Short mmCIF file of C-alpha atoms in Angstrom, two decimals:
data_model
loop_
_atom_site.label_atom_id
_atom_site.label_comp_id
_atom_site.label_asym_id
_atom_site.label_seq_id
_atom_site.Cartn_x
_atom_site.Cartn_y
_atom_site.Cartn_z
CA UNK I 108 -0.13 0.07 0.10
CA UNK I 109 1.40 3.43 -1.00
CA UNK I 110 -0.69 6.17 0.89
CA UNK I 111 -0.24 9.80 0.31
CA UNK I 112 -1.79 12.57 2.43
CA UNK I 113 -3.23 15.75 0.83
CA UNK I 114 -2.38 18.78 2.87
CA UNK I 115 -4.72 21.88 2.93
CA UNK I 116 -2.97 24.14 0.37
CA UNK I 117 -1.88 27.69 0.94
CA UNK I 118 -4.84 29.95 -0.34
CA UNK I 119 -2.74 33.21 -0.30
CA UNK I 120 -3.93 36.52 0.65
CA UNK I 121 -2.46 36.06 3.97
CA UNK I 122 -4.91 33.39 5.05
CA UNK I 123 -3.76 30.81 7.34
CA UNK I 124 -6.86 28.56 8.03
CA UNK I 125 -9.92 27.35 6.56
CA UNK I 126 -13.21 25.43 7.70
CA UNK I 127 -14.06 21.97 6.15
CA UNK I 128 -17.74 22.71 4.89
CA UNK I 129 -18.55 19.40 2.85
CA UNK I 130 -16.79 16.19 1.93
CA UNK I 131 -17.76 14.98 -1.55
CA UNK I 132 -16.15 11.41 -1.11
CA UNK I 133 -16.06 8.96 1.66
CA UNK I 134 -13.75 6.13 2.55
CA UNK I 135 -13.42 3.52 -0.02
CA UNK I 136 -14.15 5.78 -2.92
CA UNK I 137 -11.91 5.94 -6.05
CA UNK I 138 -10.71 9.22 -7.25
CA UNK I 139 -8.80 10.69 -9.99
CA UNK I 140 -6.47 13.45 -10.31
CA UNK I 141 -8.16 16.92 -10.03
CA UNK I 142 -11.37 15.09 -8.61
CA UNK I 143 -13.20 17.76 -6.50
CA UNK I 144 -13.06 16.03 -3.01
CA UNK I 145 -13.96 18.96 -0.60
CA UNK I 146 -15.39 22.33 -0.17
CA UNK I 147 -14.01 24.71 2.44
CA UNK I 148 -14.49 28.04 3.50
CA UNK I 149 -11.88 30.66 4.08
CA UNK I 150 -12.22 34.02 5.53
CA UNK I 151 -12.84 35.38 2.12
CA UNK I 152 -14.73 32.71 0.01
CA UNK I 153 -16.02 29.23 -0.56
CA UNK I 154 -13.43 27.05 -2.32
CA UNK I 155 -13.47 23.62 -4.00
CA UNK I 156 -10.32 21.69 -3.56
CA UNK I 157 -9.17 19.11 -6.24
CA UNK I 158 -7.01 16.10 -5.06
CA UNK I 159 -3.65 16.15 -6.66
CA UNK I 160 -3.34 12.36 -6.97
CA UNK I 161 -5.46 9.24 -8.03
CA UNK I 162 -6.26 6.31 -5.94
CA UNK I 163 -8.59 4.99 -3.20
CA UNK I 164 -9.71 7.25 -0.24
CA UNK I 165 -8.45 5.38 2.94
CA UNK I 166 -9.26 8.03 5.47
CA UNK I 167 -10.73 11.45 5.98
CA UNK I 168 -8.47 13.19 8.43
CA UNK I 169 -10.67 16.03 9.46
CA UNK I 170 -14.44 16.32 9.94
CA UNK I 171 -16.96 18.68 8.39
CA UNK I 172 -17.13 21.74 10.48
CA UNK I 173 -13.54 21.60 11.65
CA UNK I 174 -11.20 24.65 11.28
CA UNK I 175 -7.82 23.58 10.22
CA UNK I 176 -4.49 25.48 9.52
CA UNK I 177 -2.64 25.49 6.12
CA UNK I 178 -0.39 22.57 5.83
CA UNK I 179 -2.57 20.20 7.86
CA UNK I 180 -3.29 16.67 6.37
CA UNK I 181 -6.99 16.48 5.48
CA UNK I 182 -7.44 13.18 3.32
CA UNK I 183 -5.29 10.08 2.91
CA UNK I 184 -5.41 8.26 -0.55
CA UNK I 185 -3.81 4.79 -1.37
CA UNK I 186 -2.27 5.69 -4.69
CA UNK I 187 -1.50 1.89 -5.42
CA UNK I 188 -4.93 1.63 -6.38
CA UNK I 189 -4.45 3.68 -9.38
CA UNK I 190 -1.50 1.71 -10.70
CA UNK I 191 -2.14 -0.33 -13.70
CA UNK I 192 -5.33 1.44 -14.77
CA UNK I 193 -3.54 3.83 -17.15
CA UNK I 194 -4.94 6.77 -15.15
CA UNK I 195 -2.14 9.27 -13.77
CA UNK I 196 -1.63 8.89 -10.10
CA UNK I 197 -0.44 12.44 -9.32
CA UNK I 198 -0.18 15.98 -10.80
CA UNK I 199 3.44 15.10 -11.77
CA UNK I 200 2.50 11.93 -13.61
CA UNK I 201 -0.35 13.64 -15.77
CA UNK I 202 2.04 15.33 -18.28
CA UNK I 203 4.25 12.51 -18.60
CA UNK I 204 1.48 9.97 -19.33
CA UNK I 205 -0.28 12.46 -21.69
CA UNK I 206 -3.48 12.47 -19.91
CA UNK I 207 -6.33 13.53 -22.06
CA UNK I 208 -9.19 13.52 -19.89
CA UNK I 209 -10.97 16.91 -19.98
CA UNK I 210 -10.64 18.91 -16.65
CA UNK I 211 -7.77 16.97 -15.47
CA UNK I 212 -4.34 18.71 -14.94
CA UNK I 213 -2.08 18.07 -17.74
CA UNK I 214 -4.69 17.63 -20.46
CA UNK I 215 -5.16 20.11 -23.23
CA UNK I 216 -7.15 23.35 -22.12
CA UNK I 217 -10.59 23.78 -23.88
CA UNK I 218 -10.56 26.69 -26.26
CA UNK I 219 -12.95 28.60 -24.01
CA UNK I 220 -10.17 28.54 -21.18
CA UNK I 221 -7.41 29.85 -23.77
CA UNK I 222 -7.41 33.31 -22.60
CA UNK I 223 -6.60 32.24 -18.91
CA UNK I 224 -3.12 30.91 -20.24
CA UNK I 225 -1.81 34.55 -19.95
CA UNK I 226 -2.57 34.72 -16.36
CA UNK I 227 0.46 34.95 -13.91
CA UNK I 228 1.58 31.55 -12.92
CA UNK I 229 0.94 30.47 -9.21
CA UNK I 230 3.62 28.49 -7.44
CA UNK I 231 2.85 24.64 -7.52
CA UNK I 232 1.28 23.65 -4.31
CA UNK I 233 -0.78 26.58 -4.13
CA UNK I 234 -4.42 26.66 -5.52
CA UNK I 235 -5.19 27.78 -8.99
CA UNK I 236 -2.98 29.40 -11.75
CA UNK I 237 -1.10 27.65 -14.40
CA UNK I 238 -0.09 24.10 -13.45
CA UNK I 239 3.50 22.81 -13.71
CA UNK I 240 2.36 20.54 -16.77
CA UNK I 241 1.46 23.64 -18.82
CA UNK I 242 -2.28 23.41 -18.70
CA UNK I 243 -4.08 26.64 -17.63
CA UNK I 244 -6.42 26.17 -14.43
CA UNK I 245 -9.65 27.84 -14.44
CA UNK I 246 -10.32 29.19 -10.85
CA UNK I 247 -13.40 28.35 -8.79
CA UNK I 248 -12.71 29.99 -5.44
CA UNK I 249 -9.00 28.87 -5.34
CA UNK I 250 -9.50 25.42 -6.94
CA UNK I 251 -9.31 24.00 -10.37
CA UNK I 252 -12.75 24.00 -12.21
CA UNK I 253 -13.97 21.51 -14.73
CA UNK I 254 -16.26 22.83 -17.56
CA UNK I 255 -19.89 21.87 -17.26
CA UNK I 256 -19.83 19.51 -20.02
CA UNK I 257 -17.23 17.33 -18.38
CA UNK I 258 -17.83 17.89 -14.71
CA UNK I 259 -18.06 14.61 -12.86
CA UNK I 260 -21.14 14.28 -10.45
CA UNK I 261 -20.41 14.79 -6.65
CA UNK I 262 -20.40 11.67 -4.72
CA UNK I 263 -22.36 11.57 -1.43
CA UNK I 264 -21.04 13.45 1.30
CA UNK I 265 -20.26 11.17 4.28
CA UNK I 266 -20.27 11.79 8.08
CA UNK I 267 -16.54 11.83 8.96
CA UNK I 268 -17.12 10.80 12.61
CA UNK I 269 -19.38 8.00 11.78
CA UNK I 270 -17.32 5.23 13.68
CA UNK I 271 -17.95 6.22 17.24
CA UNK I 272 -18.98 9.80 18.37
CA UNK I 273 -17.63 10.67 21.87
CA UNK I 274 -20.15 10.89 24.77
CA UNK I 275 -21.29 14.49 25.22
CA UNK I 276 -19.75 16.03 28.47
CA UNK I 277 -22.63 16.89 30.77
CA UNK I 278 -22.22 19.82 33.29
CA UNK I 279 -23.24 19.43 36.97
CA UNK I 280 -26.83 18.49 37.54
CA UNK I 281 -29.20 21.27 37.70
CA UNK I 282 -31.01 21.55 41.15
CA UNK I 283 -34.65 20.99 40.66
CA UNK I 284 -36.86 23.96 41.15
CA UNK I 285 -40.11 22.16 41.82
CA UNK I 286 -40.10 19.68 44.94
CA UNK I 287 -41.06 16.31 43.74
CA UNK I 288 -44.05 14.83 45.41
CA UNK I 289 -43.73 11.33 47.14
CA UNK I 290 -45.53 8.93 45.20
CA UNK I 291 -48.48 6.80 46.73
CA UNK I 292 -47.76 2.99 47.65
CA UNK I 293 -50.04 1.82 44.82
CA UNK I 294 -48.28 3.77 42.24
CA UNK I 295 -45.15 2.43 41.15
CA UNK I 296 -42.24 4.72 40.39
CA UNK I 297 -40.67 4.24 36.92
CA UNK I 298 -36.95 4.29 37.17
CA UNK I 299 -34.91 6.37 34.63
CA UNK I 300 -33.67 4.31 31.60
CA UNK I 301 -30.20 2.95 32.13
CA UNK I 302 -27.49 5.37 30.72
CA UNK I 303 -24.45 4.48 28.99
CA UNK I 304 -21.66 4.05 31.33
CA UNK I 305 -23.86 5.18 34.46
CA UNK I 306 -23.16 8.81 35.88
CA UNK I 307 -24.96 11.95 34.96
CA UNK I 308 -27.75 12.36 32.54
CA UNK I 309 -27.02 12.48 28.79
CA UNK I 310 -28.42 15.50 26.96
CA UNK I 311 -27.30 18.07 24.22
CA UNK I 312 -26.62 21.57 25.55
CA UNK I 313 -30.00 23.06 24.05
CA UNK I 314 -32.06 20.49 25.87
CA UNK I 315 -29.84 20.89 29.01
CA UNK I 316 -30.64 24.63 28.94
CA UNK I 317 -34.29 24.08 27.99
CA UNK I 318 -34.49 21.74 31.10
CA UNK I 319 -32.87 24.32 33.35
CA UNK I 320 -35.42 27.05 32.28
CA UNK I 321 -38.36 24.76 33.26
CA UNK I 322 -36.78 23.87 36.49
CA UNK I 323 -36.47 20.15 35.50
CA UNK I 324 -33.75 17.86 36.98
CA UNK I 325 -32.27 15.96 34.07
CA UNK I 326 -31.34 13.16 36.51
CA UNK I 327 -35.00 12.45 37.08
CA UNK I 328 -35.82 12.31 33.50
CA UNK I 329 -36.04 9.03 31.57
CA UNK I 330 -34.13 9.46 28.03
CA UNK I 331 -35.97 7.77 25.22
CA UNK I 332 -32.89 8.20 22.77
CA UNK I 333 -30.21 5.75 22.02
CA UNK I 334 -28.17 5.06 25.07
CA UNK I 335 -30.65 6.96 27.19
CA UNK I 336 -29.87 10.31 25.67
CA UNK I 337 -32.66 12.83 26.79
CA UNK I 338 -34.62 14.78 24.22
CA UNK I 339 -36.70 17.97 24.45
CA UNK I 340 -39.86 15.72 24.29
CA UNK I 341 -38.55 13.80 27.26
CA UNK I 342 -38.35 16.93 29.27
CA UNK I 343 -41.55 18.14 28.15
CA UNK I 344 -43.08 14.86 29.22
CA UNK I 345 -41.58 14.93 32.71
CA UNK I 346 -42.45 18.57 33.26
CA UNK I 347 -46.19 17.89 32.48
CA UNK I 348 -46.38 15.00 34.62
CA UNK I 349 -44.88 17.11 37.51
CA UNK I 350 -47.11 20.03 36.99
CA UNK I 351 -50.20 18.00 37.10
CA UNK I 352 -49.06 16.09 40.37
CA UNK I 353 -48.24 19.44 41.94
CA UNK I 354 -51.63 21.13 40.95
CA UNK I 355 -53.52 17.91 42.32
CA UNK I 356 -51.71 18.09 45.68
CA UNK I 357 -52.58 21.88 45.99
CA UNK I 358 -56.46 21.38 45.77
CA UNK I 359 -58.07 22.50 48.96
CA UNK I 360 -54.96 23.99 50.39
CA UNK I 361 -55.70 27.64 49.14
CA UNK I 362 -58.75 29.48 47.80
CA UNK I 363 -59.34 29.23 44.10
CA UNK I 364 -59.53 32.99 43.83
CA UNK I 365 -55.95 33.51 45.31
CA UNK I 366 -54.35 30.85 42.92
CA UNK I 367 -52.86 32.47 39.79
CA UNK I 368 -52.07 30.17 36.85
CA UNK I 369 -49.38 31.82 34.64
CA UNK I 370 -50.10 31.29 30.90
CA UNK I 371 -48.02 28.52 29.42
CA UNK I 372 -46.87 29.04 25.74
CA UNK I 373 -45.55 26.25 23.44
CA UNK I 374 -42.89 27.13 20.96
CA UNK I 375 -42.22 25.13 17.96
CA UNK I 376 -38.28 24.96 18.20
CA UNK I 377 -35.35 25.73 20.20
CA UNK I 378 -35.46 29.04 22.32
CA UNK I 379 -32.16 30.08 21.21
CA UNK I 380 -29.72 29.72 18.22
CA UNK I 381 -26.11 29.98 18.46
CA UNK I 382 -24.19 30.88 15.30
CA UNK I 383 -20.38 30.26 15.33
CA UNK I 384 -18.34 33.52 14.64
CA UNK I 385 -16.04 32.42 11.78
CA UNK I 386 -15.11 32.82 8.00
CA UNK I 387 -16.22 35.91 6.50
CA UNK I 388 -18.38 37.06 9.52
CA UNK I 389 -15.18 36.71 11.69
CA UNK I 390 -12.97 38.74 9.50
CA UNK I 391 -15.73 41.25 8.93
CA UNK I 392 -15.87 41.76 12.67
CA UNK I 393 -12.26 42.26 13.13
CA UNK I 394 -11.85 44.55 10.33
CA UNK I 395 -14.70 46.76 11.48
CA UNK I 396 -13.57 46.95 15.02
CA UNK I 397 -9.87 47.71 13.71
CA UNK I 398 -11.24 50.53 11.45
CA UNK I 399 -13.81 52.07 14.18
CA UNK I 400 -10.91 52.39 16.86
CA UNK I 401 -8.12 53.25 14.59
CA UNK I 402 -9.45 55.92 12.09
CA UNK I 403 -11.23 58.86 13.60
CA UNK I 404 -14.57 58.79 11.89
CA UNK I 405 -16.59 61.90 10.71
CA UNK I 406 -19.83 61.57 8.75
CA UNK I 407 -21.51 64.29 6.80
CA UNK I 408 -25.06 64.05 5.04
CA UNK I 409 -26.63 65.81 2.18
CA UNK I 410 -30.29 65.58 0.90
CA UNK I 411 -30.77 66.02 -2.83
CA UNK I 412 -33.41 66.08 -5.54
CA UNK I 413 -32.43 63.02 -7.73
CA UNK I 414 -35.33 63.42 -10.15
CA UNK I 415 -32.84 64.08 -13.02
CA UNK I 416 -30.97 60.86 -12.07
CA UNK I 417 -34.14 58.91 -12.04
CA UNK I 418 -35.06 60.14 -15.63
CA UNK I 419 -31.64 59.28 -16.96
CA UNK I 420 -32.02 55.81 -15.58
CA UNK I 421 -35.15 55.36 -17.50
CA UNK I 422 -33.48 56.53 -20.80
CA UNK I 423 -30.61 54.33 -20.28
CA UNK I 424 -32.99 51.36 -19.83
CA UNK I 425 -34.50 52.08 -23.28
CA UNK I 426 -31.18 52.61 -24.87
CA UNK I 427 -30.11 49.43 -26.95
CA UNK I 428 -26.65 49.56 -25.90
CA UNK I 429 -27.80 48.95 -22.26
CA UNK I 430 -30.41 46.28 -22.99
CA UNK I 431 -28.12 43.42 -21.79
CA UNK I 432 -27.25 45.16 -18.48
CA UNK I 433 -29.02 46.34 -15.26
CA UNK I 434 -29.23 50.00 -15.02
CA UNK I 435 -30.00 51.36 -11.56
CA UNK I 436 -29.33 54.79 -9.61
CA UNK I 437 -26.26 52.99 -8.13
CA UNK I 438 -24.62 53.03 -11.68
CA UNK I 439 -24.98 56.81 -11.88
CA UNK I 440 -23.61 57.23 -8.26
CA UNK I 441 -20.50 55.16 -9.12
CA UNK I 442 -19.81 57.41 -12.03
CA UNK I 443 -20.46 60.45 -10.18
CA UNK I 444 -17.95 59.34 -7.38
CA UNK I 445 -15.29 58.56 -10.09
CA UNK I 446 -15.86 62.05 -11.60
CA UNK I 447 -15.88 63.79 -8.07
CA UNK I 448 -12.49 61.86 -7.12
CA UNK I 449 -11.09 63.37 -10.34
CA UNK I 450 -11.66 66.89 -8.94
CA UNK I 451 -10.58 66.00 -5.39
CA UNK I 452 -7.89 63.30 -5.57
CA UNK I 453 -6.99 63.48 -1.95
CA UNK I 454 -10.14 61.79 -0.75
CA UNK I 455 -8.81 58.57 -2.68
CA UNK I 456 -6.09 57.92 -0.15
CA UNK I 457 -4.89 55.83 2.75
CA UNK I 458 -2.78 56.52 5.81
CA UNK I 459 0.54 54.77 6.21
CA UNK I 460 1.00 54.66 9.86
CA UNK I 461 4.46 52.95 9.64
CA UNK I 462 5.91 55.30 7.12
CA UNK I 463 4.01 58.33 8.51
CA UNK I 464 2.92 59.10 5.08
CA UNK I 465 -0.53 59.77 3.38
CA UNK I 466 -0.52 57.79 0.21
CA UNK I 467 -2.71 59.35 -2.61
CA UNK I 468 -3.96 56.71 -5.08
CA UNK I 469 -4.10 57.85 -8.84
CA UNK I 470 -6.54 54.93 -9.60
CA UNK I 471 -10.00 54.04 -8.36
CA UNK I 472 -10.81 50.69 -7.06
CA UNK I 473 -14.42 51.27 -6.33
CA UNK I 474 -15.76 48.79 -3.70
CA UNK I 475 -19.43 47.89 -3.56
CA UNK I 476 -20.57 46.38 -0.36
CA UNK I 477 -22.62 43.31 -0.88
CA UNK I 478 -24.86 41.26 1.72
CA UNK I 479 -24.50 37.62 1.10
CA UNK I 480 -25.70 34.51 3.10
CA UNK I 481 -22.15 34.22 4.40
CA UNK I 482 -22.02 37.77 5.42
CA UNK I 483 -20.95 41.08 4.31
CA UNK I 484 -18.19 41.35 1.70
CA UNK I 485 -16.70 44.35 -0.50
CA UNK I 486 -15.45 43.30 -3.72
CA UNK I 487 -14.24 46.26 -5.85
CA UNK I 488 -14.11 47.26 -9.44
CA UNK I 489 -10.38 47.67 -10.51
CA UNK I 490 -9.74 51.19 -12.51
CA UNK I 491 -13.46 52.13 -12.19
CA UNK I 492 -12.46 55.59 -12.97
CA UNK I 493 -11.44 54.50 -16.36
CA UNK I 494 -14.60 52.94 -17.38
CA UNK I 495 -17.54 54.18 -19.52
CA UNK I 496 -21.15 54.04 -18.11
CA UNK I 497 -21.78 50.49 -20.05
CA UNK I 498 -18.39 49.15 -18.68
CA UNK I 499 -19.51 50.25 -15.31
CA UNK I 500 -22.93 48.55 -15.61
CA UNK I 501 -21.32 45.39 -16.86
CA UNK I 502 -18.80 45.27 -13.99
CA UNK I 503 -21.35 45.94 -11.13
CA UNK I 504 -23.56 43.21 -12.54
CA UNK I 505 -20.74 40.66 -12.76
CA UNK I 506 -19.42 41.65 -9.35
CA UNK I 507 -23.12 41.23 -7.60
CA UNK I 508 -23.86 37.84 -9.40
CA UNK I 509 -20.48 36.54 -8.24
CA UNK I 510 -20.96 37.57 -4.72
CA UNK I 511 -24.50 36.12 -4.34
CA UNK I 512 -23.04 32.85 -5.45
CA UNK I 513 -20.26 33.02 -2.88
CA UNK I 514 -17.61 32.64 -5.59
CA UNK I 515 -15.87 36.17 -5.03
CA UNK I 516 -12.09 35.67 -5.38
CA UNK I 517 -9.90 37.26 -2.70
CA UNK I 518 -8.11 39.37 -5.18
CA UNK I 519 -11.49 40.92 -5.97
CA UNK I 520 -11.94 42.01 -2.25
CA UNK I 521 -8.35 43.37 -1.87
CA UNK I 522 -6.73 46.76 -2.97
CA UNK I 523 -10.02 48.84 -2.61
CA UNK I 524 -9.60 52.67 -2.46
CA UNK I 525 -13.22 54.04 -1.68
CA UNK I 526 -16.34 52.23 -1.12
CA UNK I 527 -20.04 52.48 -1.75
CA UNK I 528 -22.69 50.79 0.56
CA UNK I 529 -26.29 50.85 -0.80
CA UNK I 530 -28.62 50.87 2.20
CA UNK I 531 -31.48 52.30 0.16
CA UNK I 532 -32.24 48.69 -1.44
CA UNK I 533 -33.67 47.92 2.29
CA UNK I 534 -35.66 50.97 2.42
CA UNK I 535 -33.06 52.86 4.74
CA UNK I 536 -32.90 56.45 4.36
CA UNK I 537 -29.26 56.90 5.27
CA UNK I 538 -26.63 55.72 7.94
CA UNK I 539 -23.21 56.34 9.22
CA UNK I 540 -20.99 53.68 7.53
CA UNK I 541 -17.81 52.39 8.99
CA UNK I 542 -14.71 52.83 6.59
CA UNK I 543 -13.30 49.88 4.89
CA UNK I 544 -9.78 49.23 6.37
CA UNK I 545 -7.02 50.61 4.12
CA UNK I 546 -9.40 53.44 2.62
CA UNK I 547 -10.32 56.85 3.69
CA UNK I 548 -13.90 57.23 2.90
CA UNK I 549 -17.12 55.26 2.17
CA UNK I 550 -20.54 56.58 0.83
CA UNK I 551 -23.80 55.50 1.97
CA UNK I 552 -26.67 55.68 -0.67
CA UNK I 553 -30.14 56.03 0.96
CA UNK I 554 -33.47 55.07 -0.57
CA UNK I 555 -34.91 57.24 -3.29
CA UNK I 556 -38.46 58.33 -2.36
CA UNK I 557 -41.20 60.59 -3.76
CA UNK I 558 -41.25 63.65 -1.51
CA UNK I 559 -42.55 67.36 -1.51
CA UNK I 560 -39.74 69.52 -2.72
CA UNK I 561 -39.21 73.43 -3.08
CA UNK I 562 -38.57 74.00 -7.00
CA UNK I 563 -37.45 77.35 -7.91
CA UNK I 564 -38.24 78.32 -11.53
CA UNK I 565 -36.05 80.39 -13.92
CA UNK I 566 -37.73 83.54 -13.02
CA UNK I 567 -37.46 82.89 -9.22
CA UNK I 568 -40.79 81.84 -8.42
CA UNK I 569 -40.97 78.94 -5.86
CA UNK I 570 -43.40 75.97 -6.09
CA UNK I 571 -43.95 72.76 -4.05
CA UNK I 572 -43.79 69.75 -6.37
CA UNK I 573 -43.46 65.92 -5.70
CA UNK I 574 -39.91 64.96 -6.69
CA UNK I 575 -37.56 61.78 -6.22
CA UNK I 576 -35.48 62.62 -3.04
CA UNK I 577 -32.57 60.71 -1.57
CA UNK I 578 -29.90 61.13 1.16
CA UNK I 579 -26.07 60.56 0.85
CA UNK I 580 -23.67 60.06 3.96
CA UNK I 581 -20.07 60.14 3.71
CA UNK I 582 -17.74 58.97 6.29
CA UNK I 583 -14.19 59.77 6.12
CA UNK I 584 -10.98 59.27 8.12
CA UNK I 585 -10.28 62.68 9.64
CA UNK I 586 -6.58 62.17 10.01
CA UNK I 587 -6.18 62.83 6.37
CA UNK I 588 -9.45 64.18 5.15
CA UNK I 589 -10.49 67.50 6.77
CA UNK I 590 -14.02 68.87 6.68
CA UNK I 591 -13.34 71.22 3.78
CA UNK I 592 -12.32 68.26 1.53
CA UNK I 593 -15.08 65.92 2.71
CA UNK I 594 -17.70 68.60 2.33
CA UNK I 595 -16.60 69.51 -1.28
CA UNK I 596 -16.33 65.77 -2.33
CA UNK I 597 -19.97 64.89 -1.23
CA UNK I 598 -21.34 68.22 -2.57
CA UNK I 599 -20.06 67.39 -5.90
CA UNK I 600 -21.30 63.84 -5.96
CA UNK I 601 -24.82 65.28 -4.90
CA UNK I 602 -24.53 67.90 -7.54
CA UNK I 603 -24.03 65.28 -10.42
CA UNK I 604 -26.97 63.09 -9.01
CA UNK I 605 -29.18 66.36 -9.07
CA UNK I 606 -27.95 67.14 -12.61
CA UNK I 607 -26.04 64.47 -14.47
CA UNK I 608 -25.06 66.86 -17.13
CA UNK I 609 -22.34 68.32 -14.74
CA UNK I 610 -20.56 64.97 -15.08
CA UNK I 611 -20.02 66.05 -18.76
CA UNK I 612 -18.34 69.29 -17.88
CA UNK I 613 -16.37 68.05 -14.81
CA UNK I 614 -15.36 64.74 -16.51
#
C-alpha cells in the first residue's frame, strides 16, 4: 500500500486557516487527479479543492465543521490502487502519461479557457493558476474548475465521525426548582432508563438549557434516545407530569381565587440559536473593530433632488446599448464618485502609519458592499475611473452575481480605495457607515423616495412639487480628510446626481 496525504494548500492573501464545509467523497471511494473532493470556507470565499493524485480514499482526516491550518493533512489516498489503470496517479505524472481526460491537470485546455493561459503563474502547491504541466487552470474559488460539459457528479458526502462519536460532556446536575411529590404506595415509580456507562444524564446543550429554564432535574428524566440520551420531548413529558401532580396536591389547600395560573406558551423550536463566529463574518467583525478604533470617523449628510438621475436611468434602460445590463441609480452614483474623485484626488488616499505618510492613489478601485448569505463582503471594481457607463454597468452586474453565488475571489476583495454601501435597497434613508480598512472614505446611498420639494423656476418663483429625493452620507478618516475636502467631495457627488450633465462638464 502506498498512501499519500493531501495537505490543506496555501490559499494566499495572508490566510492561514479554513473550515471544512462538505466532503464529496467517503472512505473507499476511488478518485482521479483533480477530482473535487472537498469544499472549504476561508475568511474570504468558498473554495472547491481538487485532489492532486489518484487512488482509493483510505481516510478523511478532519471532520466537516473543523477549522484547520494550512499544511494540515485532510485526506489520505492509497495511490497503489491507481497503478495499472492507465490513469495518472499524481499531478506530476499527468503530463508524462499524456492524460487527455478533460478537466484533468495536464490535459489540453478547452478553447474557452485559452485566454486564461496569459494569467500569472501560481507556485505549484498553491491553489489555482497555471499548472506545472502547462495546462491553464480555471479558478473556482481557489480550485481547479472543470467545464460543465465534463464535470463529474459529486459523490455522497459522508459523516466523517461515523465510527464512534464521543459521549457529550454534561455539566453539573441542575438543582430541581420544583419539589417532587412522594408517590403513593399503589403507584409504582418508573426508574430512569439505564445510561451509557452510568453517571450523569446525557443531553445536548440546548436540551440541558431548556430543562434548566423549566426547573427540571435531568437526573430524574428518562431518556428515550439511543443510550438513554434525553430529548426535548422527554423534558416536556416529565414537566407535564410534575405540573399535574403538583396541582392535584394543591387542591383544597388555598382558595381558588388566590391561585394564579401563569399562561404556558408552547414554542415550535429551540429557544435560542448559536451561530459560530468564523469565516467571512469573523474577518468582517475584526476589520470593522480595527477600523472604528483606528481611524477617527466623521460623517456628513446631504439631501438632494435626484429626479434628473431617475429620468436618466429610465432613458438608459431604453437605450439599446444597455439592453443586456441592469441600469440602476447605483450606476449613476458610481460614475459620479469617479468624476468627483478626479476633482478631489486626496479623498482617494490611505494613511500609512508605519511610514508616517499619506498615500494618494491615482487609480480608483471602487468597492461595492454586498450582503451575502455568508455575511458582508466588499469586492471592488478595478480602475473604475477609466470605465464608461456601460463598462461600469457590466462590472457591477458581474460583481453582484459572483458575490451572491459566494464565489468572489480574494483578489477581487483586496486593493480597494473607496467604497459605496447601498442601504437604500433595504428602504433605509441613510446611515453612518464604517470605513473599509485601508481606505479613507465610504459613501452610504439611501433610499430614493417621492417627497415634496421646493422647486425654484428660472424667474425665481417657488413651487412645491413631488420629486425623487435621496440622502447621501459620507464617512471619512479625519486624519487625512478634513471637513473642507469631505464637504466638497460629497457636495460634488450630490450635484451630479441632481444634474447628471455636470458630469460631462467636470469629467
